[in-house]
Amino acid sequence: MGTMKAKAMTKLKIRPEDSSKLTKPNETIDVPVGKTYGFEKLEPAENGHIKVTLAASSGTFYVFPAHWEGLDLVKQIVSKQQAEKLFGRAITDVQLQDLNSCLNRYKINTPPRLRHFLSQIAHESAGLLYTEEIADGSDYEFSRALGNVNAGDGRKYKGAGVIQVTGRYNYQKFSDAIKDPKVMEGVKYVAANYPFTSAGFWWENNDMNALCDRGANVEQVTQRVNGGLNGLADREQYYAKATSIFV
């Protein structure tokens, strides 16, 4: 049982959508600044929202956490200011929510882990410019190694996220791990909703935290991430920046 308080004029919504898409009567409830509600349960939801089960059987709604006090579902490990300083680019509230969800879920929560993870994804995404593969994915069509068994799988399951999860097989593994079947809708869904969590999934599966804990340098981490040393100088530049931010 907890209490949440509106920090701004906001809404309770029946679906985790932008308010502009909820135009029918009874799809939203207007909430003034300072309004409080008791709640029984919080759960992560799509598009950066939180699913809130209100107390006293008052209903279940979706809210955007930035508009409320008391919704500490995800501990903020990286602030918006820190993220934008590192990436050199604006980060949306939805992306920031997923970033911190990723860092909590995969225990990327010490300075060495943060510095290496964030510098590697900064390079891989060109400073958060890309959250999906530039190529159209047609080269992956019917790739047995990627589990692409159906026509169109190559494009549908091309690289998504800041360390590009690729192929039907890997999408399914990720979907099973985070218990979200909508991952199988493909690249657009993952890029929009899990740009960082998909990278954290790879990070955990490759035991990267342990490598960081052993004192690995940028070259050693890059070798594991890239299979070579492609872009090493850029990765080292981001690592130096991350080291100045996360002390």
Tab-separated table of C-alpha atoms in Angstrom:
chain	number	residue	atom	x	y	z
A	1	MET	CA	0.000	0.000	0.000
A	2	GLY	CA	1.340	3.403	-0.944
A	3	THR	CA	0.375	6.946	-1.881
A	4	MET	CA	1.012	8.849	-5.088
A	5	LYS	CA	0.718	12.599	-5.585
A	6	ALA	CA	0.382	14.489	-8.876
A	7	LYS	CA	3.309	16.855	-9.511
A	8	ALA	CA	1.598	18.439	-12.521
A	9	MET	CA	-1.727	18.496	-14.298
A	10	THR	CA	-1.958	14.945	-15.567
A	11	LYS	CA	-4.303	12.050	-16.267
A	12	LEU	CA	-5.207	8.544	-15.214
A	13	LYS	CA	-5.470	6.514	-18.434
A	14	ILE	CA	-7.163	3.241	-19.323
A	15	ARG	CA	-4.302	2.285	-21.695
A	16	PRO	CA	-0.565	3.070	-21.680
A	17	GLU	CA	-0.857	5.504	-24.577
A	18	ASP	CA	-0.139	9.173	-25.109
A	19	SER	CA	-3.140	11.208	-23.963
A	20	SER	CA	-3.615	12.563	-27.485
A	21	LYS	CA	-4.590	9.053	-28.592
A	22	LEU	CA	-7.239	8.678	-25.856
A	23	THR	CA	-10.049	10.860	-27.123
A	24	LYS	CA	-13.161	8.863	-26.290
A	25	PRO	CA	-15.247	9.548	-23.152
A	26	ASN	CA	-14.071	7.755	-20.009
A	27	GLU	CA	-10.649	6.884	-21.471
A	28	THR	CA	-8.912	9.377	-19.167
A	29	ILE	CA	-9.521	11.051	-15.819
A	30	ASP	CA	-8.118	14.563	-15.383
A	31	VAL	CA	-6.008	14.963	-12.262
A	32	PRO	CA	-5.101	18.390	-10.796
A	33	VAL	CA	-1.734	19.232	-9.248
A	34	GLY	CA	-1.516	17.945	-5.673
A	35	LYS	CA	-4.215	15.270	-6.000
A	36	THR	CA	-3.319	12.107	-4.068
A	37	TYR	CA	-4.395	8.490	-4.463
A	38	GLY	CA	-3.708	5.396	-2.436
A	39	PHE	CA	-2.548	2.391	-4.427
A	40	GLU	CA	-2.190	-1.320	-3.773
A	41	LYS	CA	0.127	-2.409	-6.582
A	42	LEU	CA	2.562	-1.018	-9.164
A	43	GLU	CA	3.718	-2.787	-12.315
A	44	PRO	CA	5.880	-1.677	-15.267
A	45	ALA	CA	3.903	-1.136	-18.476
A	46	GLU	CA	4.475	-0.167	-22.097
A	47	ASN	CA	5.627	3.194	-23.429
A	48	GLY	CA	7.313	4.205	-20.177
A	49	HIS	CA	4.090	3.992	-18.144
A	50	ILE	CA	3.312	2.349	-14.818
A	51	LYS	CA	0.198	0.278	-14.225
A	52	VAL	CA	-1.369	1.340	-10.931
A	53	THR	CA	-4.003	-0.622	-9.021
A	54	LEU	CA	-5.706	1.954	-6.825
A	55	ALA	CA	-6.781	1.255	-3.255
A	56	ALA	CA	-10.347	0.566	-2.176
A	57	SER	CA	-11.157	-1.188	-5.480
A	58	SER	CA	-11.048	2.173	-7.273
A	59	GLY	CA	-9.748	0.677	-10.510
A	60	THR	CA	-6.583	0.052	-12.480
A	61	PHE	CA	-5.036	2.824	-14.565
A	62	TYR	CA	-1.857	3.749	-16.394
A	63	VAL	CA	0.219	6.784	-15.450
A	64	PHE	CA	3.442	8.396	-16.559
A	65	PRO	CA	5.839	8.247	-13.566
A	66	ALA	CA	7.485	11.627	-14.235
A	67	HIS	CA	4.173	13.309	-13.384
A	68	TRP	CA	3.839	11.732	-9.926
A	69	GLU	CA	5.583	11.556	-6.565
A	70	GLY	CA	5.666	8.231	-4.764
A	71	LEU	CA	5.984	5.908	-7.774
A	72	ASP	CA	9.450	4.596	-6.997
A	73	LEU	CA	9.100	1.468	-9.087
A	74	VAL	CA	12.547	1.948	-10.579
A	75	LYS	CA	15.476	3.456	-8.707
A	76	GLN	CA	17.078	6.232	-10.762
A	77	ILE	CA	20.706	5.272	-11.244
A	78	VAL	CA	21.334	7.673	-14.125
A	79	SER	CA	19.702	11.090	-14.281
A	80	LYS	CA	18.498	12.816	-17.424
A	81	GLN	CA	21.305	15.353	-17.084
A	82	GLN	CA	23.963	12.638	-16.758
A	83	ALA	CA	22.615	10.674	-19.722
A	84	GLU	CA	22.487	13.702	-21.972
A	85	LYS	CA	25.973	14.782	-20.942
A	86	LEU	CA	27.332	11.372	-21.896
A	87	PHE	CA	25.386	10.813	-25.116
A	88	GLY	CA	25.605	14.438	-26.236
A	89	ARG	CA	21.988	14.199	-27.281
A	90	ALA	CA	18.531	14.591	-25.728
A	91	ILE	CA	17.018	11.486	-24.146
A	92	THR	CA	13.253	11.126	-23.932
A	93	ASP	CA	11.469	10.361	-20.663
A	94	VAL	CA	10.459	6.960	-22.046
A	95	GLN	CA	14.076	6.168	-22.940
A	96	LEU	CA	15.314	7.323	-19.543
A	97	GLN	CA	12.752	5.125	-17.812
A	98	ASP	CA	13.919	2.114	-19.821
A	99	LEU	CA	17.578	2.954	-19.195
A	100	ASN	CA	17.113	2.940	-15.438
A	101	SER	CA	14.888	-0.131	-15.619
A	102	CYS	CA	17.694	-1.875	-17.505
A	103	LEU	CA	20.376	-0.806	-15.025
A	104	ASN	CA	18.298	-2.046	-12.101
A	105	ARG	CA	17.238	-5.306	-13.756
A	106	TYR	CA	20.746	-6.315	-14.799
A	107	LYS	CA	22.575	-4.868	-11.782
A	108	ILE	CA	24.649	-2.436	-13.825
A	109	ASN	CA	25.000	-0.317	-10.726
A	110	THR	CA	28.655	0.205	-9.840
A	111	PRO	CA	30.995	2.791	-11.405
A	112	PRO	CA	33.032	0.232	-13.421
A	113	ARG	CA	29.897	-1.484	-14.747
A	114	LEU	CA	28.183	1.807	-15.565
A	115	ARG	CA	31.220	3.314	-17.280
A	116	HIS	CA	31.765	0.316	-19.525
A	117	PHE	CA	28.100	-0.352	-20.322
A	118	LEU	CA	27.239	3.261	-21.071
A	119	SER	CA	30.373	3.966	-23.099
A	120	GLN	CA	29.874	0.849	-25.200
A	121	ILE	CA	26.213	1.595	-25.942
A	122	ALA	CA	27.073	5.239	-26.629
A	123	HIS	CA	29.451	4.111	-29.348
A	124	GLU	CA	27.177	1.392	-30.717
A	125	SER	CA	24.241	3.809	-31.018
A	126	ALA	CA	26.329	6.780	-32.231
A	127	GLY	CA	25.447	8.761	-29.134
A	128	LEU	CA	21.847	7.496	-29.031
A	129	LEU	CA	21.267	8.523	-32.636
A	130	TYR	CA	20.277	4.991	-33.662
A	131	THR	CA	18.092	2.550	-31.727
A	132	GLU	CA	17.597	0.200	-34.666
A	133	GLU	CA	19.818	-1.117	-37.427
A	134	ILE	CA	20.186	1.181	-40.428
A	135	ALA	CA	20.146	-1.679	-42.973
A	136	ASP	CA	16.729	-3.071	-43.873
A	137	GLY	CA	17.458	-6.580	-42.588
A	138	SER	CA	16.902	-8.333	-45.900
A	139	ASP	CA	20.356	-9.932	-45.632
A	140	TYR	CA	19.062	-11.904	-42.631
A	141	GLU	CA	16.199	-13.493	-44.546
A	142	PHE	CA	15.972	-17.232	-43.798
A	143	SER	CA	19.145	-17.156	-41.718
A	144	ARG	CA	19.184	-20.429	-39.791
A	145	ALA	CA	21.721	-19.038	-37.323
A	146	LEU	CA	19.241	-16.292	-36.365
A	147	GLY	CA	16.173	-18.532	-36.399
A	148	ASN	CA	14.540	-16.589	-39.222
A	149	VAL	CA	12.223	-19.276	-40.578
A	150	ASN	CA	9.421	-17.201	-42.113
A	151	ALA	CA	9.365	-14.868	-45.076
A	152	GLY	CA	9.882	-11.326	-43.782
A	153	ASP	CA	11.688	-12.358	-40.587
A	154	GLY	CA	14.897	-10.683	-41.739
A	155	ARG	CA	13.319	-7.233	-41.864
A	156	LYS	CA	10.986	-7.787	-38.916
A	157	TYR	CA	13.744	-8.978	-36.601
A	158	LYS	CA	16.655	-6.850	-37.748
A	159	GLY	CA	18.848	-5.235	-35.104
A	160	ALA	CA	16.928	-3.381	-32.392
A	161	GLY	CA	18.148	-1.463	-29.369
A	162	VAL	CA	21.475	0.146	-28.599
A	163	ILE	CA	23.302	-3.213	-28.808
A	164	GLN	CA	21.260	-4.624	-31.620
A	165	VAL	CA	19.383	-7.797	-30.708
A	166	THR	CA	18.914	-9.530	-34.058
A	167	GLY	CA	16.908	-12.462	-35.405
A	168	ARG	CA	13.718	-14.299	-34.453
A	169	TYR	CA	15.590	-16.667	-32.123
A	170	ASN	CA	17.139	-13.845	-30.085
A	171	TYR	CA	13.924	-11.810	-30.042
A	172	GLN	CA	12.100	-14.847	-28.660
A	173	LYS	CA	14.729	-15.356	-25.962
A	174	PHE	CA	14.432	-11.693	-24.995
A	175	SER	CA	10.627	-11.865	-25.031
A	176	ASP	CA	10.679	-14.911	-22.748
A	177	ALA	CA	13.189	-13.303	-20.389
A	178	ILE	CA	11.203	-10.105	-19.795
A	179	LYS	CA	7.807	-11.796	-20.163
A	180	ASP	CA	6.510	-9.472	-22.860
A	181	PRO	CA	5.095	-11.338	-25.882
A	182	LYS	CA	4.766	-8.072	-27.803
A	183	VAL	CA	8.538	-8.160	-28.355
A	184	MET	CA	7.726	-10.548	-31.199
A	185	GLU	CA	5.978	-7.696	-33.018
A	186	GLY	CA	9.509	-6.856	-34.138
A	187	VAL	CA	12.109	-4.145	-34.440
A	188	LYS	CA	9.895	-1.072	-34.081
A	189	TYR	CA	8.376	-2.290	-30.815
A	190	VAL	CA	11.724	-3.187	-29.238
A	191	ALA	CA	13.442	0.001	-30.394
A	192	ALA	CA	10.632	2.140	-28.982
A	193	ASN	CA	10.061	0.310	-25.706
A	194	TYR	CA	13.278	-1.522	-24.791
A	195	PRO	CA	16.238	0.235	-26.433
A	196	PHE	CA	18.367	-0.276	-23.304
A	197	THR	CA	16.767	-3.337	-21.704
A	198	SER	CA	17.482	-5.313	-24.884
A	199	ALA	CA	21.150	-4.300	-24.517
A	200	GLY	CA	21.148	-5.245	-20.844
A	201	PHE	CA	19.800	-8.673	-21.810
A	202	TRP	CA	22.843	-9.191	-24.042
A	203	TRP	CA	25.142	-7.765	-21.351
A	204	GLU	CA	23.909	-10.258	-18.759
A	205	ASN	CA	24.002	-13.238	-21.123
A	206	ASN	CA	27.622	-12.485	-21.897
A	207	ASP	CA	28.616	-12.120	-18.236
A	208	MET	CA	29.818	-8.567	-18.772
A	209	ASN	CA	29.392	-7.411	-15.162
A	210	ALA	CA	31.896	-10.036	-14.035
A	211	LEU	CA	34.346	-8.889	-16.699
A	212	CYS	CA	34.010	-5.291	-15.483
A	213	ASP	CA	34.405	-6.396	-11.869
A	214	ARG	CA	37.737	-8.017	-12.739
A	215	GLY	CA	39.084	-4.627	-13.796
A	216	ALA	CA	38.827	-5.036	-17.562
A	217	ASN	CA	39.955	-2.117	-19.681
A	218	VAL	CA	38.126	-0.641	-22.666
A	219	GLU	CA	40.034	-2.817	-25.119
A	220	GLN	CA	39.068	-6.018	-23.298
A	221	VAL	CA	35.408	-5.023	-23.019
A	222	THR	CA	35.331	-3.948	-26.671
A	223	GLN	CA	36.751	-7.312	-27.722
A	224	ARG	CA	33.826	-9.054	-26.001
A	225	VAL	CA	31.200	-6.645	-27.353
A	226	ASN	CA	32.513	-6.274	-30.888
A	227	GLY	CA	34.476	-9.456	-31.491
A	228	GLY	CA	37.336	-7.140	-32.447
A	229	LEU	CA	38.485	-3.605	-31.769
A	230	ASN	CA	36.306	-1.677	-34.201
A	231	GLY	CA	35.793	1.928	-33.065
A	232	LEU	CA	38.153	1.561	-30.117
A	233	ALA	CA	39.187	5.219	-30.037
A	234	ASP	CA	35.564	6.366	-29.960
A	235	ARG	CA	34.724	3.872	-27.223
A	236	GLU	CA	37.697	5.115	-25.187
A	237	GLN	CA	36.520	8.694	-25.641
A	238	TYR	CA	33.079	7.807	-24.314
A	239	TYR	CA	34.655	5.825	-21.466
A	240	ALA	CA	36.726	8.842	-20.419
A	241	LYS	CA	33.581	10.953	-20.429
A	242	ALA	CA	31.680	8.306	-18.437
A	243	THR	CA	34.516	8.170	-15.909
A	244	SER	CA	34.164	11.903	-15.300
A	245	ILE	CA	30.399	11.546	-14.759
A	246	PHE	CA	30.164	8.321	-12.732
A	247	VAL	CA	32.759	8.517	-9.977
